[in-house]
C-alpha cells in the first residue's frame, strides 16, 4: 500500500507528474486541494514518488525511503560515454582466468538496475562456471539447432529450401545456410588447438556464461533482458572484462525442451538472454565502421 500524509503534503503535484501509472489525483476536501492516492492498485512500485517528494509525505509498505542510497554526482562526459559505447566489441577469445564472484556481483547489481517493463523485475539469472556443465550445454545447443532444421540446409535448392524461402524469405534462409556451413565445417576440420571438434564453437571457451530467463508469456521479457545484458557489457568493459551475446543458446532453447530441463527452468519460464563473460585475450584498437542506416526525420 501507498499513502500520503495530508498534513505534510504541500500539493506540489510532483508525485502526480512523475507517476507512470497515474496513481495520484487531486481531490478537494474542506475547500482545500490535496493530493490523494486515488488508484493504488495501478501502482507498479517504482518508488519515483518517494524519491522526489520534497517533504517526504509519501510512505509505502513495499519500499522504504531509508533504503534509498544517495547518488554520486555524475562525472562522466558524453564524449567519454560515447567512447565506451563504441569501444565495446563482442569478445570471442578469452584467457582461462575465471571471473571472480565479486566482479560478477557488481555486474549483476548493475543488471538489476536496468529498467524493466512495468517495473516487473521478473527476469532471473543463472551464472554457470562449471566447465563440464558448459561443455554439455554447448553440445545440446549444437544438436538442437542442427535437428531443428539446419541439417536440411546443405543444398541451395530443393523442396525444403524452396519452402523455407517462400515462408521466411531468401535473406533469412541464406543466413541460416551459413550456420549449416559453420557446424558442418567445424565437424569436418581439426581445430587450431586440437580441442574437441565442436568444443568452444558456441561458448568460445569463455570461463563464465550468464543466462537470463523470464516469464514465457511476457512479450517484453527479451527486451528487459537485452537492456540488462547491454548494461552489464558496458560495465564489464570498464572492469577489463570482455563479453559476447549467445543468440545461439536463445534460439536453441526455444526449440529444445532438453535444454530447458538441463537448465532446470520451470515450464512458465524461457531463456531470454545469454552472455559470455571473461578476460579478453586480445585488445581492439579500432572503431569498426558500421553501415549507414536509414534515419527518417518527421
Ligand atoms: C541478440 C544478439 C545475439 C548474438 N548472438 C551471438 C552468438 O550467438 N555468437 C556470437 O559469436 N556473437 C553473437 N552476437 C554478436 C554479434 O555477432 C555482434 O554484435 C556483431 O557481429 C557486431 O559486432 P560487435 O558486437 O563487436 O560490435 C550476438 C549479438 C546480439 C545483439
PDB file of C-alpha atoms and ligand atoms in Angstrom:
ATOM      1  CA  UNK A   1       0.000   0.000   0.000  1.00  0.00           C
ATOM      2  CA  UNK A   2       0.988   3.589  -0.588  1.00  0.00           C
ATOM      3  CA  UNK A   3      -0.207   6.620   1.381  1.00  0.00           C
ATOM      4  CA  UNK A   4       0.229  10.392   1.636  1.00  0.00           C
ATOM      5  CA  UNK A   5       0.407  12.261   4.908  1.00  0.00           C
ATOM      6  CA  UNK A   6      -2.066  15.074   4.234  1.00  0.00           C
ATOM      7  CA  UNK A   7      -0.648  17.281   6.979  1.00  0.00           C
ATOM      8  CA  UNK A   8       2.823  17.207   5.397  1.00  0.00           C
ATOM      9  CA  UNK A   9       1.852  17.236   1.696  1.00  0.00           C
ATOM     10  CA  UNK A  10       2.145  20.665   0.025  1.00  0.00           C
ATOM     11  CA  UNK A  11       0.174  19.581  -3.084  1.00  0.00           C
ATOM     12  CA  UNK A  12       3.171  20.439  -5.283  1.00  0.00           C
ATOM     13  CA  UNK A  13       1.976  17.743  -7.715  1.00  0.00           C
ATOM     14  CA  UNK A  14       5.396  16.194  -8.398  1.00  0.00           C
ATOM     15  CA  UNK A  15       4.166  12.697  -7.484  1.00  0.00           C
ATOM     16  CA  UNK A  16       1.307  13.095  -9.964  1.00  0.00           C
ATOM     17  CA  UNK A  17       3.668  14.291 -12.717  1.00  0.00           C
ATOM     18  CA  UNK A  18       6.244  11.516 -12.398  1.00  0.00           C
ATOM     19  CA  UNK A  19       3.992   8.547 -11.621  1.00  0.00           C
ATOM     20  CA  UNK A  20       3.990   6.133 -14.603  1.00  0.00           C
ATOM     21  CA  UNK A  21       0.629   4.691 -13.580  1.00  0.00           C
ATOM     22  CA  UNK A  22      -1.444   7.738 -12.610  1.00  0.00           C
ATOM     23  CA  UNK A  23      -1.912   6.507  -9.044  1.00  0.00           C
ATOM     24  CA  UNK A  24      -2.384  10.016  -7.624  1.00  0.00           C
ATOM     25  CA  UNK A  25      -5.156  12.549  -8.074  1.00  0.00           C
ATOM     26  CA  UNK A  26      -6.002  15.969  -6.704  1.00  0.00           C
ATOM     27  CA  UNK A  27      -9.091  15.951  -4.542  1.00  0.00           C
ATOM     28  CA  UNK A  28     -10.886  18.772  -2.766  1.00  0.00           C
ATOM     29  CA  UNK A  29     -11.512  18.414   0.953  1.00  0.00           C
ATOM     30  CA  UNK A  30     -12.918  21.226   3.050  1.00  0.00           C
ATOM     31  CA  UNK A  31     -12.280  23.758   0.284  1.00  0.00           C
ATOM     32  CA  UNK A  32      -8.578  22.693   0.150  1.00  0.00           C
ATOM     33  CA  UNK A  33      -6.909  20.832  -2.695  1.00  0.00           C
ATOM     34  CA  UNK A  34      -4.934  17.810  -1.551  1.00  0.00           C
ATOM     35  CA  UNK A  35      -3.102  15.005  -3.321  1.00  0.00           C
ATOM     36  CA  UNK A  36      -4.607  11.600  -2.726  1.00  0.00           C
ATOM     37  CA  UNK A  37      -3.727   8.028  -3.577  1.00  0.00           C
ATOM     38  CA  UNK A  38      -6.745   7.512  -5.778  1.00  0.00           C
ATOM     39  CA  UNK A  39      -5.782   4.375  -7.702  1.00  0.00           C
ATOM     40  CA  UNK A  40      -3.373   2.335  -5.513  1.00  0.00           C
ATOM     41  CA  UNK A  41      -3.916  -0.864  -7.479  1.00  0.00           C
ATOM     42  CA  UNK A  42      -2.355   0.772 -10.544  1.00  0.00           C
ATOM     43  CA  UNK A  43       0.972   1.274  -8.707  1.00  0.00           C
ATOM     44  CA  UNK A  44       3.980  -0.543 -10.204  1.00  0.00           C
ATOM     45  CA  UNK A  45       6.082   0.101  -7.090  1.00  0.00           C
ATOM     46  CA  UNK A  46       8.792   2.054  -8.945  1.00  0.00           C
ATOM     47  CA  UNK A  47       9.492   4.373  -5.976  1.00  0.00           C
ATOM     48  CA  UNK A  48       9.765   7.571  -8.058  1.00  0.00           C
ATOM     49  CA  UNK A  49       7.181   9.435  -5.965  1.00  0.00           C
ATOM     50  CA  UNK A  50       9.024   8.657  -2.721  1.00  0.00           C
ATOM     51  CA  UNK A  51      12.323   9.635  -4.246  1.00  0.00           C
ATOM     52  CA  UNK A  52      11.112  13.049  -5.469  1.00  0.00           C
ATOM     53  CA  UNK A  53       8.611  14.154  -2.788  1.00  0.00           C
ATOM     54  CA  UNK A  54      10.327  17.279  -1.381  1.00  0.00           C
ATOM     55  CA  UNK A  55       8.677  16.930   2.053  1.00  0.00           C
ATOM     56  CA  UNK A  56       8.718  13.132   2.410  1.00  0.00           C
ATOM     57  CA  UNK A  57       4.943  12.974   2.739  1.00  0.00           C
ATOM     58  CA  UNK A  58       4.647   9.634   0.923  1.00  0.00           C
ATOM     59  CA  UNK A  59       5.110   6.229   2.532  1.00  0.00           C
ATOM     60  CA  UNK A  60       4.765   2.784   1.033  1.00  0.00           C
ATOM     61  CA  UNK A  61       4.581  -0.683   2.504  1.00  0.00           C
ATOM     62  CA  UNK A  62       6.752  -2.204  -0.242  1.00  0.00           C
ATOM     63  CA  UNK A  63       9.685   0.202  -0.408  1.00  0.00           C
ATOM     64  CA  UNK A  64      11.249   2.416   2.284  1.00  0.00           C
ATOM     65  CA  UNK A  65      12.877   5.801   1.953  1.00  0.00           C
ATOM     66  CA  UNK A  66      15.547   4.730   4.463  1.00  0.00           C
ATOM     67  CA  UNK A  67      16.710   2.131   1.942  1.00  0.00           C
ATOM     68  CA  UNK A  68      17.302   4.742  -0.774  1.00  0.00           C
ATOM     69  CA  UNK A  69      21.013   5.441  -1.191  1.00  0.00           C
ATOM     70  CA  UNK A  70      22.222   8.909  -2.191  1.00  0.00           C
ATOM     71  CA  UNK A  71      23.503   9.047  -5.772  1.00  0.00           C
ATOM     72  CA  UNK A  72      27.067  10.136  -6.509  1.00  0.00           C
ATOM     73  CA  UNK A  73      27.326  13.178  -8.822  1.00  0.00           C
ATOM     74  CA  UNK A  74      27.685  12.117 -12.469  1.00  0.00           C
ATOM     75  CA  UNK A  75      31.263  12.704 -13.561  1.00  0.00           C
ATOM     76  CA  UNK A  76      31.261  11.071 -16.974  1.00  0.00           C
ATOM     77  CA  UNK A  77      31.156  13.327 -20.039  1.00  0.00           C
ATOM     78  CA  UNK A  78      29.069  12.470 -23.129  1.00  0.00           C
ATOM     79  CA  UNK A  79      32.309  12.080 -25.103  1.00  0.00           C
ATOM     80  CA  UNK A  80      33.710   9.537 -22.624  1.00  0.00           C
ATOM     81  CA  UNK A  81      30.486   7.567 -22.539  1.00  0.00           C
ATOM     82  CA  UNK A  82      30.291   7.616 -26.338  1.00  0.00           C
ATOM     83  CA  UNK A  83      33.875   6.315 -26.428  1.00  0.00           C
ATOM     84  CA  UNK A  84      32.919   3.486 -24.071  1.00  0.00           C
ATOM     85  CA  UNK A  85      29.952   2.592 -26.272  1.00  0.00           C
ATOM     86  CA  UNK A  86      31.983   2.410 -29.492  1.00  0.00           C
ATOM     87  CA  UNK A  87      34.816   0.550 -27.735  1.00  0.00           C
ATOM     88  CA  UNK A  88      32.589  -2.425 -26.870  1.00  0.00           C
ATOM     89  CA  UNK A  89      33.230  -5.437 -29.069  1.00  0.00           C
ATOM     90  CA  UNK A  90      31.870  -8.948 -28.982  1.00  0.00           C
ATOM     91  CA  UNK A  91      34.724 -10.935 -27.481  1.00  0.00           C
ATOM     92  CA  UNK A  92      35.190 -14.480 -28.725  1.00  0.00           C
ATOM     93  CA  UNK A  93      38.631 -15.332 -27.397  1.00  0.00           C
ATOM     94  CA  UNK A  94      39.157 -15.451 -23.647  1.00  0.00           C
ATOM     95  CA  UNK A  95      42.010 -16.302 -21.293  1.00  0.00           C
ATOM     96  CA  UNK A  96      41.376 -19.237 -18.971  1.00  0.00           C
ATOM     97  CA  UNK A  97      41.307 -16.920 -15.935  1.00  0.00           C
ATOM     98  CA  UNK A  98      37.980 -17.249 -14.141  1.00  0.00           C
ATOM     99  CA  UNK A  99      35.876 -14.147 -13.431  1.00  0.00           C
ATOM    100  CA  UNK A 100      35.808 -13.596  -9.669  1.00  0.00           C
ATOM    101  CA  UNK A 101      32.493 -13.680  -7.842  1.00  0.00           C
ATOM    102  CA  UNK A 102      32.929 -10.073  -6.674  1.00  0.00           C
ATOM    103  CA  UNK A 103      33.116  -8.797 -10.257  1.00  0.00           C
ATOM    104  CA  UNK A 104      30.065 -10.821 -11.243  1.00  0.00           C
ATOM    105  CA  UNK A 105      28.125  -9.475  -8.248  1.00  0.00           C
ATOM    106  CA  UNK A 106      28.975  -5.974  -9.445  1.00  0.00           C
ATOM    107  CA  UNK A 107      27.666  -6.772 -12.929  1.00  0.00           C
ATOM    108  CA  UNK A 108      24.516  -8.406 -11.585  1.00  0.00           C
ATOM    109  CA  UNK A 109      23.810  -5.391  -9.407  1.00  0.00           C
ATOM    110  CA  UNK A 110      24.038  -3.145 -12.487  1.00  0.00           C
ATOM    111  CA  UNK A 111      21.848  -5.539 -14.477  1.00  0.00           C
ATOM    112  CA  UNK A 112      19.162  -5.337 -11.836  1.00  0.00           C
ATOM    113  CA  UNK A 113      19.158  -1.546 -12.210  1.00  0.00           C
ATOM    114  CA  UNK A 114      18.355  -1.670 -15.922  1.00  0.00           C
ATOM    115  CA  UNK A 115      14.672  -0.801 -16.304  1.00  0.00           C
ATOM    116  CA  UNK A 116      12.034  -3.464 -16.829  1.00  0.00           C
ATOM    117  CA  UNK A 117       8.625  -3.098 -18.435  1.00  0.00           C
ATOM    118  CA  UNK A 118       6.040  -2.090 -15.811  1.00  0.00           C
ATOM    119  CA  UNK A 119       8.881  -2.348 -13.285  1.00  0.00           C
ATOM    120  CA  UNK A 120       8.256  -6.105 -13.388  1.00  0.00           C
ATOM    121  CA  UNK A 121      11.821  -7.094 -12.328  1.00  0.00           C
ATOM    122  CA  UNK A 122      10.921 -10.689 -13.003  1.00  0.00           C
ATOM    123  CA  UNK A 123      13.866 -11.833 -15.125  1.00  0.00           C
ATOM    124  CA  UNK A 124      16.320 -14.051 -13.234  1.00  0.00           C
ATOM    125  CA  UNK A 125      19.944 -15.024 -13.736  1.00  0.00           C
ATOM    126  CA  UNK A 126      21.919 -18.259 -13.862  1.00  0.00           C
ATOM    127  CA  UNK A 127      25.701 -17.938 -13.597  1.00  0.00           C
ATOM    128  CA  UNK A 128      27.490 -21.001 -14.958  1.00  0.00           C
ATOM    129  CA  UNK A 129      31.185 -21.555 -14.332  1.00  0.00           C
ATOM    130  CA  UNK A 130      31.246 -25.351 -14.204  1.00  0.00           C
ATOM    131  CA  UNK A 131      33.195 -26.492 -17.270  1.00  0.00           C
ATOM    132  CA  UNK A 132      31.520 -29.889 -17.584  1.00  0.00           C
ATOM    133  CA  UNK A 133      28.116 -28.258 -17.399  1.00  0.00           C
ATOM    134  CA  UNK A 134      29.125 -25.753 -20.113  1.00  0.00           C
ATOM    135  CA  UNK A 135      30.536 -28.455 -22.374  1.00  0.00           C
ATOM    136  CA  UNK A 136      27.353 -30.485 -22.137  1.00  0.00           C
ATOM    137  CA  UNK A 137      25.102 -27.470 -22.637  1.00  0.00           C
ATOM    138  CA  UNK A 138      27.103 -26.465 -25.701  1.00  0.00           C
ATOM    139  CA  UNK A 139      26.595 -29.892 -27.207  1.00  0.00           C
ATOM    140  CA  UNK A 140      22.856 -29.656 -26.537  1.00  0.00           C
ATOM    141  CA  UNK A 141      22.751 -26.277 -28.300  1.00  0.00           C
ATOM    142  CA  UNK A 142      24.504 -27.560 -31.429  1.00  0.00           C
ATOM    143  CA  UNK A 143      22.283 -30.658 -31.548  1.00  0.00           C
ATOM    144  CA  UNK A 144      19.107 -28.619 -31.058  1.00  0.00           C
ATOM    145  CA  UNK A 145      19.939 -26.164 -33.837  1.00  0.00           C
ATOM    146  CA  UNK A 146      21.015 -28.937 -36.193  1.00  0.00           C
ATOM    147  CA  UNK A 147      17.937 -31.037 -35.606  1.00  0.00           C
ATOM    148  CA  UNK A 148      15.580 -28.052 -35.644  1.00  0.00           C
ATOM    149  CA  UNK A 149      16.337 -27.509 -39.333  1.00  0.00           C
ATOM    150  CA  UNK A 150      19.954 -26.575 -40.051  1.00  0.00           C
ATOM    151  CA  UNK A 151      20.665 -30.128 -41.179  1.00  0.00           C
ATOM    152  CA  UNK A 152      18.346 -29.592 -44.161  1.00  0.00           C
ATOM    153  CA  UNK A 153      20.147 -26.510 -45.417  1.00  0.00           C
ATOM    154  CA  UNK A 154      23.166 -28.112 -47.079  1.00  0.00           C
ATOM    155  CA  UNK A 155      21.859 -27.612 -50.631  1.00  0.00           C
ATOM    156  CA  UNK A 156      20.906 -24.294 -52.188  1.00  0.00           C
ATOM    157  CA  UNK A 157      17.770 -25.643 -53.890  1.00  0.00           C
ATOM    158  CA  UNK A 158      15.303 -28.388 -53.217  1.00  0.00           C
ATOM    159  CA  UNK A 159      11.885 -28.874 -51.705  1.00  0.00           C
ATOM    160  CA  UNK A 160      12.723 -27.861 -48.136  1.00  0.00           C
ATOM    161  CA  UNK A 161      14.847 -24.852 -49.135  1.00  0.00           C
ATOM    162  CA  UNK A 162      12.234 -23.567 -51.553  1.00  0.00           C
ATOM    163  CA  UNK A 163       9.505 -23.959 -48.945  1.00  0.00           C
ATOM    164  CA  UNK A 164      11.576 -22.112 -46.321  1.00  0.00           C
ATOM    165  CA  UNK A 165      12.480 -19.338 -48.772  1.00  0.00           C
ATOM    166  CA  UNK A 166       8.809 -18.855 -49.548  1.00  0.00           C
ATOM    167  CA  UNK A 167       7.886 -18.827 -45.875  1.00  0.00           C
ATOM    168  CA  UNK A 168      10.746 -16.802 -44.366  1.00  0.00           C
ATOM    169  CA  UNK A 169      12.351 -15.026 -47.340  1.00  0.00           C
ATOM    170  CA  UNK A 170      15.618 -15.743 -49.145  1.00  0.00           C
ATOM    171  CA  UNK A 171      17.800 -13.490 -46.970  1.00  0.00           C
ATOM    172  CA  UNK A 172      16.842 -15.326 -43.796  1.00  0.00           C
ATOM    173  CA  UNK A 173      17.363 -18.749 -45.348  1.00  0.00           C
ATOM    174  CA  UNK A 174      20.778 -17.727 -46.717  1.00  0.00           C
ATOM    175  CA  UNK A 175      21.806 -16.599 -43.213  1.00  0.00           C
ATOM    176  CA  UNK A 176      20.698 -19.956 -41.793  1.00  0.00           C
ATOM    177  CA  UNK A 177      22.595 -21.727 -44.566  1.00  0.00           C
ATOM    178  CA  UNK A 178      25.740 -20.001 -43.335  1.00  0.00           C
ATOM    179  CA  UNK A 179      25.159 -21.613 -39.924  1.00  0.00           C
ATOM    180  CA  UNK A 180      24.701 -25.006 -41.587  1.00  0.00           C
ATOM    181  CA  UNK A 181      28.153 -24.378 -43.063  1.00  0.00           C
ATOM    182  CA  UNK A 182      29.639 -23.339 -39.717  1.00  0.00           C
ATOM    183  CA  UNK A 183      28.536 -26.528 -37.959  1.00  0.00           C
ATOM    184  CA  UNK A 184      29.437 -28.823 -40.856  1.00  0.00           C
ATOM    185  CA  UNK A 185      32.884 -27.315 -41.330  1.00  0.00           C
ATOM    186  CA  UNK A 186      33.643 -27.310 -37.603  1.00  0.00           C
ATOM    187  CA  UNK A 187      32.780 -31.008 -37.532  1.00  0.00           C
ATOM    188  CA  UNK A 188      34.988 -31.733 -40.552  1.00  0.00           C
ATOM    189  CA  UNK A 189      38.012 -29.563 -39.738  1.00  0.00           C
ATOM    190  CA  UNK A 190      40.516 -30.011 -36.962  1.00  0.00           C
ATOM    191  CA  UNK A 191      40.647 -27.042 -34.620  1.00  0.00           C
ATOM    192  CA  UNK A 192      43.678 -24.880 -34.072  1.00  0.00           C
ATOM    193  CA  UNK A 193      44.477 -26.162 -30.612  1.00  0.00           C
ATOM    194  CA  UNK A 194      43.278 -29.686 -31.222  1.00  0.00           C
ATOM    195  CA  UNK A 195      40.230 -29.445 -28.913  1.00  0.00           C
ATOM    196  CA  UNK A 196      37.139 -31.475 -29.427  1.00  0.00           C
ATOM    197  CA  UNK A 197      35.868 -30.515 -32.899  1.00  0.00           C
ATOM    198  CA  UNK A 198      32.686 -28.805 -31.826  1.00  0.00           C
ATOM    199  CA  UNK A 199      34.042 -27.725 -28.420  1.00  0.00           C
ATOM    200  CA  UNK A 200      34.049 -23.964 -27.877  1.00  0.00           C
ATOM    201  CA  UNK A 201      32.041 -23.322 -31.019  1.00  0.00           C
ATOM    202  CA  UNK A 202      29.130 -21.696 -29.221  1.00  0.00           C
ATOM    203  CA  UNK A 203      30.566 -20.661 -25.846  1.00  0.00           C
ATOM    204  CA  UNK A 204      34.043 -19.869 -27.133  1.00  0.00           C
ATOM    205  CA  UNK A 205      35.641 -21.498 -24.079  1.00  0.00           C
ATOM    206  CA  UNK A 206      34.551 -18.497 -22.004  1.00  0.00           C
ATOM    207  CA  UNK A 207      35.016 -19.148 -18.295  1.00  0.00           C
ATOM    208  CA  UNK A 208      31.563 -17.817 -17.378  1.00  0.00           C
ATOM    209  CA  UNK A 209      28.179 -17.993 -19.067  1.00  0.00           C
ATOM    210  CA  UNK A 210      25.347 -15.887 -17.720  1.00  0.00           C
ATOM    211  CA  UNK A 211      21.849 -16.981 -18.745  1.00  0.00           C
ATOM    212  CA  UNK A 212      18.757 -14.872 -18.176  1.00  0.00           C
ATOM    213  CA  UNK A 213      15.264 -16.289 -18.040  1.00  0.00           C
ATOM    214  CA  UNK A 214      11.867 -14.685 -17.799  1.00  0.00           C
ATOM    215  CA  UNK A 215       8.161 -15.323 -17.863  1.00  0.00           C
ATOM    216  CA  UNK A 216       7.265 -17.157 -21.054  1.00  0.00           C
ATOM    217  CA  UNK A 217       4.069 -15.179 -21.558  1.00  0.00           C
ATOM    218  CA  UNK A 218       5.638 -11.757 -21.108  1.00  0.00           C
ATOM    219  CA  UNK A 219       6.222 -10.388 -24.602  1.00  0.00           C
ATOM    220  CA  UNK A 220       8.802  -7.914 -23.255  1.00  0.00           C
ATOM    221  CA  UNK A 221      10.972 -10.367 -21.349  1.00  0.00           C
ATOM    222  CA  UNK A 222      13.635 -10.479 -24.072  1.00  0.00           C
ATOM    223  CA  UNK A 223      13.680  -6.691 -24.234  1.00  0.00           C
ATOM    224  CA  UNK A 224      14.121  -6.478 -20.449  1.00  0.00           C
ATOM    225  CA  UNK A 225      16.941  -8.998 -20.598  1.00  0.00           C
ATOM    226  CA  UNK A 226      18.623  -7.218 -23.512  1.00  0.00           C
ATOM    227  CA  UNK A 227      18.776  -3.999 -21.529  1.00  0.00           C
ATOM    228  CA  UNK A 228      20.211  -5.790 -18.500  1.00  0.00           C
ATOM    229  CA  UNK A 229      22.787  -7.507 -20.671  1.00  0.00           C
ATOM    230  CA  UNK A 230      23.916  -4.379 -22.521  1.00  0.00           C
ATOM    231  CA  UNK A 231      24.225  -2.615 -19.137  1.00  0.00           C
ATOM    232  CA  UNK A 232      26.478  -5.436 -17.929  1.00  0.00           C
ATOM    233  CA  UNK A 233      28.502  -5.389 -21.151  1.00  0.00           C
ATOM    234  CA  UNK A 234      29.378  -1.707 -20.788  1.00  0.00           C
ATOM    235  CA  UNK A 235      30.245  -2.002 -17.112  1.00  0.00           C
ATOM    236  CA  UNK A 236      32.269  -5.160 -17.811  1.00  0.00           C
ATOM    237  CA  UNK A 237      34.347  -3.223 -20.328  1.00  0.00           C
ATOM    238  CA  UNK A 238      35.316  -0.661 -17.670  1.00  0.00           C
ATOM    239  CA  UNK A 239      36.398  -3.585 -15.449  1.00  0.00           C
ATOM    240  CA  UNK A 240      38.714  -5.090 -18.059  1.00  0.00           C
ATOM    241  CA  UNK A 241      36.280  -7.882 -18.910  1.00  0.00           C
ATOM    242  CA  UNK A 242      35.014  -8.959 -22.315  1.00  0.00           C
ATOM    243  CA  UNK A 243      31.526 -10.179 -23.194  1.00  0.00           C
ATOM    244  CA  UNK A 244      29.616 -11.735 -26.068  1.00  0.00           C
ATOM    245  CA  UNK A 245      25.939 -12.420 -26.576  1.00  0.00           C
ATOM    246  CA  UNK A 246      24.917 -16.019 -27.240  1.00  0.00           C
ATOM    247  CA  UNK A 247      21.914 -15.789 -29.528  1.00  0.00           C
ATOM    248  CA  UNK A 248      22.560 -19.416 -30.496  1.00  0.00           C
ATOM    249  CA  UNK A 249      21.639 -20.567 -26.998  1.00  0.00           C
ATOM    250  CA  UNK A 250      18.494 -18.439 -27.022  1.00  0.00           C
ATOM    251  CA  UNK A 251      17.393 -19.847 -30.385  1.00  0.00           C
ATOM    252  CA  UNK A 252      18.199 -23.422 -29.362  1.00  0.00           C
ATOM    253  CA  UNK A 253      16.413 -23.129 -26.014  1.00  0.00           C
ATOM    254  CA  UNK A 254      13.253 -22.047 -27.835  1.00  0.00           C
ATOM    255  CA  UNK A 255      13.332 -25.317 -29.762  1.00  0.00           C
ATOM    256  CA  UNK A 256      14.586 -27.736 -27.155  1.00  0.00           C
ATOM    257  CA  UNK A 257      12.848 -28.996 -24.030  1.00  0.00           C
ATOM    258  CA  UNK A 258      16.060 -30.859 -23.194  1.00  0.00           C
ATOM    259  CA  UNK A 259      17.917 -27.570 -22.803  1.00  0.00           C
ATOM    260  CA  UNK A 260      15.200 -26.098 -20.627  1.00  0.00           C
ATOM    261  CA  UNK A 261      15.235 -29.215 -18.466  1.00  0.00           C
ATOM    262  CA  UNK A 262      19.029 -29.165 -18.255  1.00  0.00           C
ATOM    263  CA  UNK A 263      18.857 -25.555 -17.038  1.00  0.00           C
ATOM    264  CA  UNK A 264      16.061 -26.597 -14.642  1.00  0.00           C
ATOM    265  CA  UNK A 265      13.716 -23.893 -15.911  1.00  0.00           C
ATOM    266  CA  UNK A 266      10.110 -24.155 -14.777  1.00  0.00           C
ATOM    267  CA  UNK A 267       7.529 -24.612 -17.561  1.00  0.00           C
ATOM    268  CA  UNK A 268       6.409 -20.984 -17.417  1.00  0.00           C
ATOM    269  CA  UNK A 269       9.932 -19.557 -17.934  1.00  0.00           C
ATOM    270  CA  UNK A 270      12.042 -19.240 -21.081  1.00  0.00           C
ATOM    271  CA  UNK A 271      15.634 -18.277 -21.831  1.00  0.00           C
ATOM    272  CA  UNK A 272      15.578 -14.539 -22.559  1.00  0.00           C
ATOM    273  CA  UNK A 273      19.270 -13.691 -22.846  1.00  0.00           C
ATOM    274  CA  UNK A 274      22.732 -15.212 -22.630  1.00  0.00           C
ATOM    275  CA  UNK A 275      26.148 -13.631 -22.248  1.00  0.00           C
ATOM    276  CA  UNK A 276      29.707 -14.948 -22.224  1.00  0.00           C
ATOM    277  CA  UNK A 277      31.983 -13.200 -19.743  1.00  0.00           C
ATOM    278  CA  UNK A 278      35.735 -13.498 -19.333  1.00  0.00           C
ATOM    279  CA  UNK A 279      39.081 -11.785 -19.644  1.00  0.00           C
ATOM    280  CA  UNK A 280      39.686 -10.977 -23.315  1.00  0.00           C
ATOM    281  CA  UNK A 281      42.798 -12.429 -24.898  1.00  0.00           C
ATOM    282  CA  UNK A 282      43.116  -9.539 -27.364  1.00  0.00           C
ATOM    283  CA  UNK A 283      42.557  -5.771 -27.299  1.00  0.00           C
ATOM    284  CA  UNK A 284      40.795  -3.924 -30.113  1.00  0.00           C
ATOM    285  CA  UNK A 285      42.389  -0.628 -31.142  1.00  0.00           C
ATOM    286  CA  UNK A 286      39.952   0.440 -33.841  1.00  0.00           C
ATOM    287  CA  UNK A 287      36.370   1.547 -34.039  1.00  0.00           C
ATOM    288  CA  UNK A 288      34.940  -0.809 -36.660  1.00  0.00           C
ATOM    289  CA  UNK A 289      32.870   1.077 -39.283  1.00  0.00           C
ATOM    290  CA  UNK A 290      29.133   0.474 -39.344  1.00  0.00           C
ATOM    291  CA  UNK A 291      26.729   0.634 -42.284  1.00  0.00           C
ATOM    292  CA  UNK A 292      24.940   3.961 -42.550  1.00  0.00           C
ATOM    293  CA  UNK A 293      21.352   3.013 -41.855  1.00  0.00           C
ATOM    294  CA  UNK A 294      18.279   4.959 -42.935  1.00  0.00           C
ATOM    295  CA  UNK A 295      17.031   7.537 -40.471  1.00  0.00           C
ATOM    296  CA  UNK A 296      13.685   9.120 -41.204  1.00  0.00           C
ATOM    297  CA  UNK A 297      13.051  12.540 -39.656  1.00  0.00           C
ATOM    298  CA  UNK A 298       9.454  13.623 -39.308  1.00  0.00           C
TER     299      UNK A 298
HETATM  300  C1  LIG B   1      20.963 -10.612 -29.811  1.00  0.00           C
HETATM  301  C2  LIG B   1      22.378 -10.936 -30.228  1.00  0.00           C
HETATM  302  C3  LIG B   1      22.761 -12.250 -30.373  1.00  0.00           C
HETATM  303  C4  LIG B   1      24.071 -12.568 -30.701  1.00  0.00           C
HETATM  304  N1  LIG B   1      24.459 -13.876 -30.735  1.00  0.00           N
HETATM  305  C5  LIG B   1      25.755 -14.176 -30.961  1.00  0.00           C
HETATM  306  C6  LIG B   1      26.197 -15.546 -30.903  1.00  0.00           C
HETATM  307  O1  LIG B   1      25.442 -16.468 -30.640  1.00  0.00           O
HETATM  308  N2  LIG B   1      27.515 -15.801 -31.138  1.00  0.00           N
HETATM  309  C7  LIG B   1      28.406 -14.796 -31.429  1.00  0.00           C
HETATM  310  O2  LIG B   1      29.588 -15.095 -31.626  1.00  0.00           O
HETATM  311  N3  LIG B   1      28.011 -13.499 -31.485  1.00  0.00           N
HETATM  312  C8  LIG B   1      26.726 -13.169 -31.237  1.00  0.00           C
HETATM  313  N4  LIG B   1      26.315 -11.856 -31.250  1.00  0.00           N
HETATM  314  C9  LIG B   1      27.299 -10.783 -31.511  1.00  0.00           C
HETATM  315  C10 LIG B   1      27.120 -10.161 -32.916  1.00  0.00           C
HETATM  316  O3  LIG B   1      27.605 -11.056 -33.873  1.00  0.00           O
HETATM  317  C11 LIG B   1      27.881  -8.834 -32.896  1.00  0.00           C
HETATM  318  O4  LIG B   1      27.194  -7.940 -32.058  1.00  0.00           O
HETATM  319  C12 LIG B   1      28.046  -8.207 -34.273  1.00  0.00           C
HETATM  320  O5  LIG B   1      28.832  -9.023 -35.096  1.00  0.00           O
HETATM  321  C13 LIG B   1      28.718  -6.839 -34.173  1.00  0.00           C
HETATM  322  O6  LIG B   1      29.977  -6.904 -33.516  1.00  0.00           O
HETATM  323  P1  LIG B   1      30.296  -6.131 -32.153  1.00  0.00           P
HETATM  324  O7  LIG B   1      29.345  -6.625 -31.089  1.00  0.00           O
HETATM  325  O8  LIG B   1      31.711  -6.449 -31.828  1.00  0.00           O
HETATM  326  O9  LIG B   1      30.084  -4.671 -32.377  1.00  0.00           O
HETATM  327  C14 LIG B   1      25.022 -11.524 -30.933  1.00  0.00           C
HETATM  328  C15 LIG B   1      24.611 -10.191 -30.808  1.00  0.00           C
HETATM  329  C16 LIG B   1      23.316  -9.890 -30.433  1.00  0.00           C
HETATM  330  C17 LIG B   1      22.931  -8.448 -30.248  1.00  0.00           C
END
